[in-house]
Coordinates of C-alpha atoms and ligand atoms in Angstrom, one line a residue:
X1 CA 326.1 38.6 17.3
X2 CA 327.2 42.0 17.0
X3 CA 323.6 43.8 19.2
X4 CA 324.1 41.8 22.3
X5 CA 327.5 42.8 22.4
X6 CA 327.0 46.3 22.0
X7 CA 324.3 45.7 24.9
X8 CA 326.9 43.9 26.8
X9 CA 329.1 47.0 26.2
X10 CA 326.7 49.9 26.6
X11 CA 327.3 49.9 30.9
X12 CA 331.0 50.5 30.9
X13 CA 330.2 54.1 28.7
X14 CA 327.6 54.7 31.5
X15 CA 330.1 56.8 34.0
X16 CA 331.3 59.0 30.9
X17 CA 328.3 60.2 30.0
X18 CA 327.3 61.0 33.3
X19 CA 330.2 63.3 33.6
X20 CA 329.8 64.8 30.8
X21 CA 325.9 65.1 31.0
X22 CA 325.6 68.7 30.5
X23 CA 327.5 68.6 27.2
X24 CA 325.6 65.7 25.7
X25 CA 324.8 65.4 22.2
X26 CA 323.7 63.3 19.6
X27 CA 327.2 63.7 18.0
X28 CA 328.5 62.3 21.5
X29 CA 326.6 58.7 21.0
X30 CA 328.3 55.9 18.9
X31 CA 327.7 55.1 15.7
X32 CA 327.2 51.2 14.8
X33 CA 328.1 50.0 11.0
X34 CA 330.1 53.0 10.5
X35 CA 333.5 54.1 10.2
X36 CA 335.7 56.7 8.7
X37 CA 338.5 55.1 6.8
X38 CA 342.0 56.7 5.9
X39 CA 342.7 58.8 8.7
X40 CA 344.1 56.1 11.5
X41 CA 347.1 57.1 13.1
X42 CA 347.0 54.6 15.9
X43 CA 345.8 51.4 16.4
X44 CA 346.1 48.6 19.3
X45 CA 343.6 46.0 21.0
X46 CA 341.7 47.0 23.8
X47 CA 339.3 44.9 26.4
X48 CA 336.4 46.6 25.6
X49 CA 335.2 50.1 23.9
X50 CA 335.6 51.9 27.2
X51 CA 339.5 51.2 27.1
X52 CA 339.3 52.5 23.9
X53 CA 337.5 55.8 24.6
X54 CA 340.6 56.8 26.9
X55 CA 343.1 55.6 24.5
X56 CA 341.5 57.5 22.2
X57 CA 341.8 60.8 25.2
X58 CA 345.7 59.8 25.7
X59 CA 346.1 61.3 22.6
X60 CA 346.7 64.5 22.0
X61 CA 345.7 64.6 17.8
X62 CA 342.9 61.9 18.7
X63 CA 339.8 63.6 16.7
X64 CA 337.4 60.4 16.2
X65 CA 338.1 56.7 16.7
X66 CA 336.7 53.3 15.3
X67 CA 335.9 50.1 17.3
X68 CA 336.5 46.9 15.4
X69 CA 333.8 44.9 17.6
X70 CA 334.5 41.1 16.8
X71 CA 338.4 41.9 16.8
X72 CA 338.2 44.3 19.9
X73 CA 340.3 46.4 18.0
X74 CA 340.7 50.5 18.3
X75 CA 341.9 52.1 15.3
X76 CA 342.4 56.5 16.5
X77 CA 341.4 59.0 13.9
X78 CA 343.0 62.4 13.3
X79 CA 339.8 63.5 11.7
X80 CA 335.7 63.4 12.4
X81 CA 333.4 62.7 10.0
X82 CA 331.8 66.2 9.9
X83 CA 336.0 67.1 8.6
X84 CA 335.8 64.3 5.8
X85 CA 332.3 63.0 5.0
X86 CA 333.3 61.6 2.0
X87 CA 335.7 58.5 4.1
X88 CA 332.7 58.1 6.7
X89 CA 331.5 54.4 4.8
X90 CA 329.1 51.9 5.9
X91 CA 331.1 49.2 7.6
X92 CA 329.4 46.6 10.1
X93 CA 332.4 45.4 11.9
X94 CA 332.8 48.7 13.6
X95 CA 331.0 51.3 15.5
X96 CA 332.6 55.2 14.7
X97 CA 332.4 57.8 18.2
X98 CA 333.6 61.4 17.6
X99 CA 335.7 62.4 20.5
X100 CA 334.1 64.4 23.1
X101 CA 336.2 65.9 25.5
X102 CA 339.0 67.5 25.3
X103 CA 339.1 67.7 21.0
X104 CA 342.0 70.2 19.8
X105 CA 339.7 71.9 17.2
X106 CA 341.7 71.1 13.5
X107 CA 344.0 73.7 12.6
X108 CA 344.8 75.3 15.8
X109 CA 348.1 73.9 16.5
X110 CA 351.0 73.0 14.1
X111 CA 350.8 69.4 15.3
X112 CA 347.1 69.4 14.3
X113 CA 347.3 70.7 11.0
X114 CA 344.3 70.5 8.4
X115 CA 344.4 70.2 4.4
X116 CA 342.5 73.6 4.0
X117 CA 340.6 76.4 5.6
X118 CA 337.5 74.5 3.7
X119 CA 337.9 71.5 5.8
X120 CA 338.4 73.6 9.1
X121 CA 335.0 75.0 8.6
X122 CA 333.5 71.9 7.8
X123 CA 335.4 70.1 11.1
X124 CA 334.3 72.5 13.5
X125 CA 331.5 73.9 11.6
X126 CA 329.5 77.1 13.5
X127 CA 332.4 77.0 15.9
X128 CA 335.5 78.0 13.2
X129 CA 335.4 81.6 13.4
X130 CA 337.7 83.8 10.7
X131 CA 341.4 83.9 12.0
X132 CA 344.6 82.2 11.8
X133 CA 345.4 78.4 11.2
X134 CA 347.5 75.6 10.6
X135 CA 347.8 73.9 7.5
X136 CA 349.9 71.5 6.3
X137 CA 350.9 70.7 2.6
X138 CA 349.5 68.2 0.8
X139 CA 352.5 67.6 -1.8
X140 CA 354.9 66.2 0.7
X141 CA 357.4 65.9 -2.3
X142 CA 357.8 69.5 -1.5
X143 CA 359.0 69.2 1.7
X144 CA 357.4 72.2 3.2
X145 CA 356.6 72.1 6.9
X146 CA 353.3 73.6 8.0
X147 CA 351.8 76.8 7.7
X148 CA 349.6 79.5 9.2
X149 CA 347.3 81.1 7.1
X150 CA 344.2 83.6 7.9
X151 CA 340.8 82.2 6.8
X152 CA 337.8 84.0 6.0
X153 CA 335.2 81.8 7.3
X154 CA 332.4 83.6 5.6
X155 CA 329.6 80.6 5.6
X156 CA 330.5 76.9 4.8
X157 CA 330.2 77.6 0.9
X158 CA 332.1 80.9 1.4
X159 CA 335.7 80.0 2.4
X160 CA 338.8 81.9 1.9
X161 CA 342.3 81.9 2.2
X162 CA 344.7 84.4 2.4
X163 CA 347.1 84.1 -0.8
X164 CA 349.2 87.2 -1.5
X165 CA 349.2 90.6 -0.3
X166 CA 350.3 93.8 -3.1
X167 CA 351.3 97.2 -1.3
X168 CA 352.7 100.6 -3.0
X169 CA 354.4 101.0 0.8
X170 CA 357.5 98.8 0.7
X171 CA 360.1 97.3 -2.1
X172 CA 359.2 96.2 -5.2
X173 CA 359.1 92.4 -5.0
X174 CA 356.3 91.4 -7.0
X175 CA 357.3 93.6 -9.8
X176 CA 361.1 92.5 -9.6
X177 CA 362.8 92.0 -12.5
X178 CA 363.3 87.9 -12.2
X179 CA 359.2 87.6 -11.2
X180 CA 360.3 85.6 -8.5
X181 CA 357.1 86.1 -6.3
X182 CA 355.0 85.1 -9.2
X183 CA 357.1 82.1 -10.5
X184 CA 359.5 80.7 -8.3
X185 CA 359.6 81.5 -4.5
X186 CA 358.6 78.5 -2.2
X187 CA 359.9 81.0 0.5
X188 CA 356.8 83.3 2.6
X189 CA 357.3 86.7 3.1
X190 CA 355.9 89.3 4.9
X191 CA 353.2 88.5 7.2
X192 CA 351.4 85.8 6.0
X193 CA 348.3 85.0 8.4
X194 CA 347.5 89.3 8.9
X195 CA 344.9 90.5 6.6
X196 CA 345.7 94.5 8.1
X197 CA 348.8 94.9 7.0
X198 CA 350.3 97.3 4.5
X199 CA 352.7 95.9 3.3
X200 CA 354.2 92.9 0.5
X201 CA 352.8 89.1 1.5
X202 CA 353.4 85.7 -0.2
X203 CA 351.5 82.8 1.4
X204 CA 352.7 79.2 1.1
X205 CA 348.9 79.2 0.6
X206 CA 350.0 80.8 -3.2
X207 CA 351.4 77.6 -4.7
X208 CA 350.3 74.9 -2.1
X209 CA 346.1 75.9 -1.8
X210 CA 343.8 75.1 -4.7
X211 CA 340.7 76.5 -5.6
X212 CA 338.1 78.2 -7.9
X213 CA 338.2 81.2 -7.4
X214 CA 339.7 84.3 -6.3
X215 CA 338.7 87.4 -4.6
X216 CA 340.3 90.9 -3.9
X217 CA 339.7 92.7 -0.9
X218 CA 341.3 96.0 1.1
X219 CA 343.7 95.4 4.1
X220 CA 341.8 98.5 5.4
X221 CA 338.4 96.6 5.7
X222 CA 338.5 93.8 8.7
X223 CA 335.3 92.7 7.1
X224 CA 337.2 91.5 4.3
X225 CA 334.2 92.5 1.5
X226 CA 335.1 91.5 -2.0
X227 CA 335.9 94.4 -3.8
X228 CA 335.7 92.1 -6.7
X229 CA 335.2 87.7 -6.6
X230 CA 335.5 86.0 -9.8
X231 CA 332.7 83.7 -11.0
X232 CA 332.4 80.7 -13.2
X233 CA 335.7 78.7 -11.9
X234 CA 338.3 80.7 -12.6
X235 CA 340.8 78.4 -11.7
X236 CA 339.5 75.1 -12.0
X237 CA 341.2 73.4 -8.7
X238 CA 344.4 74.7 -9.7
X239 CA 346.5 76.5 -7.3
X240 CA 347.5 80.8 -8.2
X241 CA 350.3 80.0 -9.1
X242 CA 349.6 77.3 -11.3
X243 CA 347.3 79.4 -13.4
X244 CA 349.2 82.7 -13.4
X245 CA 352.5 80.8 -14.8
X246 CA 350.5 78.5 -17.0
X247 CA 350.7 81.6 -19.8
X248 CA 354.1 82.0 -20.4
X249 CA 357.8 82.1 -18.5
X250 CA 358.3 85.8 -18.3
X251 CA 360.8 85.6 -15.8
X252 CA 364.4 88.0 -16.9
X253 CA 362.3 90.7 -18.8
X254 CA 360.5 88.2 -21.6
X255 CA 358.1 90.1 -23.4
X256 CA 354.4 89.1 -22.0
X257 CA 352.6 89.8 -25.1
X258 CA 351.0 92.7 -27.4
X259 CA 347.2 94.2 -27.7
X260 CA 345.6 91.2 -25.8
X261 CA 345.4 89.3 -22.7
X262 CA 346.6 85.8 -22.1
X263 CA 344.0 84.9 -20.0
X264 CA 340.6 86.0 -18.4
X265 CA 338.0 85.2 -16.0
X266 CA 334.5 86.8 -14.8
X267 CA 334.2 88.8 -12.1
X268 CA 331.7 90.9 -9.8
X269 CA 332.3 93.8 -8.1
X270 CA 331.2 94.8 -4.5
X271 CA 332.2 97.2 -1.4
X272 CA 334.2 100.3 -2.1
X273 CA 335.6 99.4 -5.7
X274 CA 334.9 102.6 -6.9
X275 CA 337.1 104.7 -4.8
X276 CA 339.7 101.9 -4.3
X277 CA 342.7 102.4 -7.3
X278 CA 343.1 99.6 -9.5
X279 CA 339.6 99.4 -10.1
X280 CA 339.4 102.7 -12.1
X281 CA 338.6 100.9 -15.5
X282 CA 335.7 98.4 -13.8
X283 CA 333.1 100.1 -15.6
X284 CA 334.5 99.9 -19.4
X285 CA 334.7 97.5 -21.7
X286 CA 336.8 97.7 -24.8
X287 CA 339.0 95.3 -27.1
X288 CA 341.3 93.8 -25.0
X289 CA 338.3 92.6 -22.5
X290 CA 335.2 93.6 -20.8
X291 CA 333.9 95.5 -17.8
X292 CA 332.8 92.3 -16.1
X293 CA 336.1 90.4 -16.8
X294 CA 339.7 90.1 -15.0
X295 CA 342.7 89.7 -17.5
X296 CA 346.4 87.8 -16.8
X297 CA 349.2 89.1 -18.6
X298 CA 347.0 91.8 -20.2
X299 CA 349.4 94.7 -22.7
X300 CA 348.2 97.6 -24.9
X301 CA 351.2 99.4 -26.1
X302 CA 353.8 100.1 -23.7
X303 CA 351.7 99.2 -21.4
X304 CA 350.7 96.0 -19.4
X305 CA 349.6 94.3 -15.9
X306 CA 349.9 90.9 -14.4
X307 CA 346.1 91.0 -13.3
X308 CA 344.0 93.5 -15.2
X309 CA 340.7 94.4 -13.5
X310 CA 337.8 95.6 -15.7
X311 CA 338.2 96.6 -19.3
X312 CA 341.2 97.7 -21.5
X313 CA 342.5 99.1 -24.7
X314 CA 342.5 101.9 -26.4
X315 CA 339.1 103.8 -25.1
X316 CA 339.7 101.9 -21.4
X317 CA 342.9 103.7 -20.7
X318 CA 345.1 101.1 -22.2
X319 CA 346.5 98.0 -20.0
X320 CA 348.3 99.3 -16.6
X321 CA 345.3 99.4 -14.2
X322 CA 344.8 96.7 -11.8
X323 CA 348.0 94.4 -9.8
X324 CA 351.5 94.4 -11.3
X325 CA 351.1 96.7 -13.7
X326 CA 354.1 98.3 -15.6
X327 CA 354.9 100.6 -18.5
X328 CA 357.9 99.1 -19.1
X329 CA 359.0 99.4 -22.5
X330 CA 358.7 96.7 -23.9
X331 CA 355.8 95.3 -21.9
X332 CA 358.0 92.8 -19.2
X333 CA 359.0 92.9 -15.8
X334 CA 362.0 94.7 -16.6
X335 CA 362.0 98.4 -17.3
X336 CA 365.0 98.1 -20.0
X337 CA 364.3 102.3 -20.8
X338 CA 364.9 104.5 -18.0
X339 CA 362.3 106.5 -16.2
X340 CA 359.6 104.0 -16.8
X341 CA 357.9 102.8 -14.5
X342 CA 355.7 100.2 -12.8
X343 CA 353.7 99.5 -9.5
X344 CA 352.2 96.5 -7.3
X345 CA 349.1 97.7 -8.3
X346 CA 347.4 101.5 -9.6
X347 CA 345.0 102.8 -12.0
X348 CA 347.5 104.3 -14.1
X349 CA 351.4 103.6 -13.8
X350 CA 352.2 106.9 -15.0
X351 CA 349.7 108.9 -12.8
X352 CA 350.1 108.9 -8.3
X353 CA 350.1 105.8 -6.3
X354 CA 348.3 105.4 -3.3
X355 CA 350.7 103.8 -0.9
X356 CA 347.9 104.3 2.3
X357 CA 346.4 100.7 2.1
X358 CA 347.0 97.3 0.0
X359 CA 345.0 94.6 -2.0
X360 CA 344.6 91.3 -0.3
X361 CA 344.3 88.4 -2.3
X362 CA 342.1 85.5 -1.7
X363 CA 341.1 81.8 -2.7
X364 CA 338.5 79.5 -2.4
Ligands
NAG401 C1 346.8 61.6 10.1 O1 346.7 60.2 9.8 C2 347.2 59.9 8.5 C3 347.1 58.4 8.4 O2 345.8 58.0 8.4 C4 348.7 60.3 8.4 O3 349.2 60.0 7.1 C5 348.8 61.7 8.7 O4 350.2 62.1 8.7 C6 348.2 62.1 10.0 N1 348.3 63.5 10.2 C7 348.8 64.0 11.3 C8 348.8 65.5 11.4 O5 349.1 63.4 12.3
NAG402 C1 367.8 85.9 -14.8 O1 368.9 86.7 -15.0 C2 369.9 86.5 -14.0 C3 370.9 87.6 -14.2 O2 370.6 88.5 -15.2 C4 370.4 85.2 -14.1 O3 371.4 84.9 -13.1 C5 369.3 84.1 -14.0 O4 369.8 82.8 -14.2 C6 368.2 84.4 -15.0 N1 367.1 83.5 -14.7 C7 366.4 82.9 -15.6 C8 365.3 82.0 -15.2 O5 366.6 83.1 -16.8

């Protein structure tokens, strides 16, 4: 049954693809026993698969649809396959078609929103180029409304969004005294979807975007080079925020802890570590951790930072290198002695801090 009526079909698609001739593609033929499942917004009966093609180009978030054949039904996607390979199944009542014309390309408007920079890249593929996008959150329970974010589309593997931004230029707000930033804000600040600026950031993308790992890069370098990436999972799926807070609540000045860090990953380095402060301990190794290693909630003394890069302890100039670091006394967000001090992020609290570029900080 269901080849002759695909025959029986196939002349009403005819005018289409004339007019779109110089655009065709295999992507632009249909696809019989297929259909991507989870991601129907719309659905009504049609006469035929042609009335269903311009259904499908009334509207606007239309991405894909499928054609129930015996049931001459037409069920609108907000997704293609190539977005979610995963829900394209075998299904032999249906044929799948992509949309041709026309496509708003995901992420590119708020009313088009997409789960993650990942899936952008893997919608649109050679054509998602680095830059800003929509995305929505996935825990509705939060009641957040979408979001622009900057993604680094490096390659399809190689996928970053912008998190967090730390700069020496403006208040202290990661390094305030309640940790707000770190544990509790579900407000963004600063500008959120700019890699260049100098100044403070928090992404929605800090406690709503998932991933493995993390990289650091220099708001003075558009090509956005890790200055260091972690390796080997760092976060295991979970979102920053997730992980950073997982170690303790030292929110109000709690002690973080003494001679150790709570938490480590491994890292390379890359680009201009060497001259970039922060990284001036990324070549030593001692007790608290090692060269190749990036520490959460790292103190040595009076002496401490949320995210310590390279080694520490006694013969790697204690524990304030790296992002939030602080020689508050006792180790905390709250400098409880006077004249202590503490920075967004430095290779020494105590010593100057550059205030003429900041750290971006990534996920994938
Ligand atoms: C896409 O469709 C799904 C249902 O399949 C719906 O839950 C979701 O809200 C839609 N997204 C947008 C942006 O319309
Ligand atoms: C932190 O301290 C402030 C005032 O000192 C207080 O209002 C707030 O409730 C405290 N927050 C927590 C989480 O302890």
């Amino acid at each position: 049954m269901f080849p002759i009526l695909y025959i029986l079909y196939f002349p009403s698609l005819i005018p289409l693809r004339m007019a779109t001739s110089q655009q065709c593609e295999p992507s632009q033929q249909s696809e019989s026993g297929k259909a991507l499942k989870g991601h129907i917004f719309k659905s009504k009966k049609v006469q035929d698969p042609y009335q269903c093609l311009i259904f499908c180009y009334s509207e606007f978030t239309c991405q894909s649809y499928n054609y129930v054949i015996t049931g001459k039904l037409c069920e609108l996607n907000n997704r293609t396959k190539e977005a979610r390979p995963g829900d394209f199944v075998r299904d032999e009542t249906r044929f799948y078609m992509r949309r041709w014309k026309n496509r708003v390309s995901l992420g590119s408007v708020p009313e088009m929103p997409a789960e993650s920079c990942r899936e952008i890249k893997a919608s649109e593929q050679g054509m998602a180029v680095s830059g800003r996008y929509w995305l929505e959150p996935r825990e509705t329970k939060m009641k957040s409304k979408n979001f622009l974010v900057y993604c680094d589309m490096v390659s399809v593997d190689q996928v970053w969004t912008l998190l967090a931004r730390f700069s020496n230029s403006d208040t202290k707000n990661w390094m305030d005294d309640s940790g707000d930033w770190w544990y509790d804000s579900t407000q963004a600040a600063g500008e959120t979807a700019d890699p260049s600026y100098n100044a403070d950031m928090i992404s929605p993308a800090f406690w709503l975007i998932g991933g493995s790992e993390l990289k650091i890069t220099r708001n003075d370098d558009s090509g956005h080079t890790p200055l260091l990436q972690t390796i080997g999972n760092c976060l295991s799926g979970k979102t920053f925020r997730s992980k950073i807070t997982s170690y303790g609540n030292f929110r109000n000045g709690s002690v973080w802890s003494n001679g150790k860090c709570l938490g480590k990953c491994k890292v390379q380095y890359g680009g201009q570590y060497q001259t970039t402060e922060g990284f001036g301990q990324a070549s030593c190794s001692s007790d608290l951790q090692g060269a190749d290693e990036v520490g959460f909630w790292c103190v040595k003394g009076w002496s401490g930072s949320v995210i310590m890069i390279g080694g520490g302890g006694a013969d790697c100039s204690d524990a304030d290198h790296g992002i939030g670091t602080t020689v508050a006394k006792l180790t905390s967000f709250k400098i409880k002695e006077n004249n202590r001090r503490e920075s967004d992020f430095s290779n020494d609290a105590w010593g100057s801090i550059t205030k003429s570029y900041s750290l971006n900080f990534w996920i994938r």
